[in-house]
Short mmCIF file of C-alpha atoms in Angstrom, two decimals:
data_model
loop_
_atom_site.label_atom_id
_atom_site.label_comp_id
_atom_site.label_asym_id
_atom_site.label_seq_id
_atom_site.Cartn_x
_atom_site.Cartn_y
_atom_site.Cartn_z
CA MET A 125 0.00 0.00 0.00
CA ARG A 126 2.76 2.42 0.96
CA ARG A 127 4.56 1.78 -2.35
CA GLY A 128 1.33 2.66 -4.22
CA VAL A 129 0.96 5.97 -2.35
CA VAL A 130 4.58 6.90 -3.08
CA ALA A 131 4.13 5.98 -6.76
CA LEU A 132 1.00 8.16 -6.99
CA ALA A 133 2.76 11.05 -5.28
CA VAL A 134 5.73 10.82 -7.66
CA ALA A 135 3.40 10.53 -10.67
CA GLY A 136 1.54 13.63 -9.49
CA LEU A 137 4.77 15.61 -9.20
CA VAL A 138 5.91 14.49 -12.63
CA LEU A 139 2.58 15.41 -14.22
CA ALA A 140 2.50 18.76 -12.43
CA GLY A 141 5.90 19.59 -13.89
CA CYS A 142 5.09 18.51 -17.43
CA GLY A 143 5.26 21.15 -20.16
CA SER A 144 2.05 23.02 -19.49
CA SER A 145 1.43 25.68 -22.13
CA SER A 146 0.75 28.14 -19.31
CA THR A 147 4.48 28.28 -18.49
CA ASP A 148 5.40 29.80 -21.87
CA PRO A 149 5.11 33.60 -21.56
CA TRP A 150 4.76 33.89 -25.37
CA ARG A 151 1.90 31.39 -25.61
CA GLU A 152 -0.92 32.03 -28.01
CA VAL A 153 -4.57 31.17 -27.40
CA ASP A 154 -7.66 31.38 -29.60
CA ILE A 155 -8.43 34.98 -30.51
CA PRO A 156 -12.06 36.03 -30.01
CA ALA A 157 -14.08 37.77 -32.69
CA ALA A 158 -14.28 41.54 -32.56
CA ALA A 159 -17.52 42.90 -31.14
CA GLY A 160 -17.62 45.86 -33.50
CA ASP A 161 -16.29 48.25 -30.85
CA THR A 162 -12.83 49.77 -31.25
CA THR A 163 -10.48 51.97 -29.30
CA SER A 164 -11.02 54.90 -31.68
CA GLN A 165 -12.30 57.02 -28.77
CA CYS A 166 -8.90 56.73 -27.05
CA GLY A 167 -7.54 59.73 -28.93
CA PRO A 168 -4.82 60.02 -31.57
CA VAL A 169 -3.37 56.56 -31.03
CA GLY A 170 -3.75 53.43 -33.11
CA VAL A 171 -7.11 51.69 -33.34
CA MET A 172 -7.71 48.12 -32.09
CA ASP A 173 -10.70 45.81 -32.02
CA VAL A 174 -12.42 45.05 -28.71
CA PRO A 175 -13.94 41.60 -28.03
CA ALA A 176 -17.53 41.00 -26.91
CA GLY A 177 -17.99 41.54 -23.19
CA TRP A 178 -15.25 44.17 -23.02
CA ARG A 179 -15.73 47.94 -23.09
CA VAL A 180 -13.50 50.96 -23.59
CA GLU A 181 -13.51 53.44 -20.71
CA ALA A 182 -11.75 56.65 -19.82
CA PRO A 183 -9.19 56.10 -17.06
CA ASN A 184 -10.35 57.02 -13.58
CA HIS A 185 -6.94 58.59 -12.78
CA THR A 186 -4.05 60.04 -14.74
CA TYR A 187 -1.58 57.16 -14.95
CA LYS A 188 1.87 57.30 -16.46
CA SER A 189 4.01 54.48 -17.80
CA GLY A 190 7.51 55.69 -18.54
CA ALA A 191 7.02 58.89 -20.57
CA LEU A 192 3.53 57.94 -21.78
CA TYR A 193 0.13 58.82 -20.33
CA ILE A 194 -2.88 56.54 -20.16
CA LYS A 195 -5.60 57.31 -22.70
CA CYS A 196 -8.14 54.56 -22.05
CA VAL A 197 -8.75 51.25 -20.31
CA ILE A 198 -10.35 48.19 -21.90
CA THR A 199 -12.16 46.15 -19.27
CA THR A 200 -14.88 43.60 -18.58
CA GLY A 201 -15.71 45.40 -15.36
CA ASN A 202 -14.49 42.44 -13.30
CA SER A 203 -11.13 43.18 -11.67
CA ALA A 204 -10.22 39.46 -11.63
CA ASP A 205 -10.17 39.55 -15.45
CA GLY A 206 -7.46 42.22 -15.55
CA THR A 207 -7.39 45.21 -17.87
CA ILE A 208 -5.81 46.35 -21.09
CA GLU A 209 -4.36 49.82 -20.68
CA VAL A 210 -3.64 52.06 -23.68
CA TYR A 211 -0.93 54.74 -23.35
CA ASP A 212 0.20 57.43 -25.77
CA SER A 213 3.23 59.68 -26.10
CA THR A 214 2.34 63.35 -25.67
CA SER A 215 5.61 65.17 -26.28
CA ASP A 216 7.40 66.22 -29.43
CA THR A 217 10.08 63.65 -28.65
CA VAL A 218 8.73 60.30 -29.78
CA PRO A 219 10.51 57.44 -28.02
CA SER A 220 11.16 54.26 -29.97
CA PRO A 221 8.83 51.31 -29.28
CA ARG A 222 11.71 49.40 -27.64
CA GLN A 223 12.48 52.34 -25.32
CA VAL A 224 8.77 52.62 -24.43
CA ILE A 225 8.63 48.92 -23.50
CA GLN A 226 11.81 49.13 -21.43
CA ASP A 227 10.56 52.23 -19.60
CA SER A 228 7.14 50.68 -18.89
CA ILE A 229 8.52 47.80 -16.81
CA ASN A 230 8.70 49.53 -13.44
CA PRO A 231 11.59 48.25 -11.30
CA ALA A 232 9.67 49.30 -8.15
CA ASN A 233 7.22 46.45 -8.88
CA ASP A 234 10.04 43.85 -8.66
CA PRO A 235 9.56 42.46 -12.18
CA THR A 236 10.97 39.03 -12.98
CA ASN A 237 11.19 36.88 -16.11
CA ILE A 238 11.46 39.95 -18.36
CA ASP A 239 11.62 39.09 -22.05
CA ILE A 240 11.46 41.60 -24.93
CA ARG A 241 11.23 40.79 -28.63
CA ASP A 242 10.62 42.44 -31.98
CA THR A 243 7.32 41.34 -33.50
CA THR A 244 4.63 42.09 -36.06
CA LEU A 245 1.69 44.07 -34.71
CA GLY A 246 -1.24 44.17 -37.10
CA THR A 247 0.58 44.88 -40.34
CA ALA A 248 3.50 46.84 -38.87
CA LYS A 249 6.59 46.13 -36.83
CA GLY A 250 6.76 46.76 -33.12
CA VAL A 251 8.11 45.43 -29.85
CA GLU A 252 6.48 43.10 -27.35
CA ALA A 253 7.39 42.16 -23.77
CA THR A 254 6.35 39.75 -21.05
CA TRP A 255 7.18 39.95 -17.36
CA THR A 256 5.86 38.88 -13.99
CA THR A 257 5.06 41.09 -10.99
CA GLY A 258 2.98 38.73 -8.89
CA TYR A 259 0.86 38.19 -11.99
CA GLN A 260 1.61 37.82 -15.69
CA ASN A 261 1.99 41.01 -17.78
CA ARG A 262 2.25 41.34 -21.53
CA ALA A 263 2.64 44.52 -23.55
CA PHE A 264 3.33 45.84 -27.00
CA ALA A 265 4.57 49.19 -28.27
CA TYR A 266 3.79 50.47 -31.74
CA HIS A 267 4.79 53.57 -33.69
CA VAL A 268 1.64 55.17 -35.10
CA GLU A 269 2.87 56.56 -38.41
CA SER A 270 -0.16 58.75 -39.16
CA THR A 271 0.30 60.81 -35.98
CA ASP A 272 4.03 60.21 -35.33
CA ARG A 273 3.28 58.96 -31.82
CA THR A 274 4.21 55.85 -29.92
CA MET A 275 1.45 53.75 -28.43
CA LEU A 276 1.80 51.28 -25.55
CA VAL A 277 -0.74 48.57 -24.74
CA ILE A 278 -0.38 46.65 -21.46
CA ALA A 279 -2.42 43.59 -20.43
CA THR A 280 -2.16 43.39 -16.67
CA GLY A 281 -3.77 42.50 -13.37
CA ALA A 282 -5.61 39.26 -14.19
CA LYS A 283 -5.90 36.55 -11.57
CA ALA A 284 -3.81 33.55 -12.67
CA GLU A 285 -6.86 31.46 -13.56
CA LYS A 286 -8.30 34.29 -15.71
CA TYR A 287 -5.16 35.18 -17.68
CA ASP A 288 -5.34 32.50 -20.43
CA GLU A 289 -9.12 32.38 -20.41
CA VAL A 290 -10.02 36.09 -20.45
CA LEU A 291 -7.17 38.64 -20.61
CA LEU A 292 -4.73 36.99 -23.03
CA PRO A 293 -7.35 36.44 -25.80
CA ALA A 294 -8.42 40.11 -25.60
CA TYR A 295 -4.77 41.23 -25.70
CA LEU A 296 -4.01 39.03 -28.71
CA LEU A 297 -7.03 40.49 -30.56
CA ALA A 298 -5.69 43.98 -29.88
CA ARG A 299 -2.21 42.99 -31.08
CA LYS A 300 -3.59 41.39 -34.25
CA SER A 301 -5.95 44.24 -35.15
CA ILE A 302 -3.85 47.33 -34.32
CA HIS A 303 -3.63 49.88 -37.13
CA ASP A 304 -3.24 53.63 -37.68
#
């Protein structure tokens, strides 16, 4: 009997450590259909599609990420689902997308597992990052050619069990649909 319990315990540990897709910070999940709403009301930044069940809201405070200011928040209204925050450069000096990403990862939040890569965003080139600060974060920065501004989109704050199910699909839709 004791041997059987030990074997089950070892099997459980082995299975728990198996390559779960949730350990890959660059994982992709199914992208939801757009609900017809966009982030066009966020101001002179790029436009992205918003999935059903999500809404675009004005921020309730003036937030800053690096040199960029928040323009709008995309939310389900449930804090456990996390939010997608949209930031925009407001000065005549337009930082590069890579600089925006690097500046947005606040060292005061003790970030770990930081990874930054060049990527395609919509039909243009940009930069994307993942990092952990007690929860998974993912962001992209994009140079909006039509307004010569840099846009930052951060998916953050989701409870672990809601990240793959709710926040990541909405973020991936934004990344796929971004355009000037």
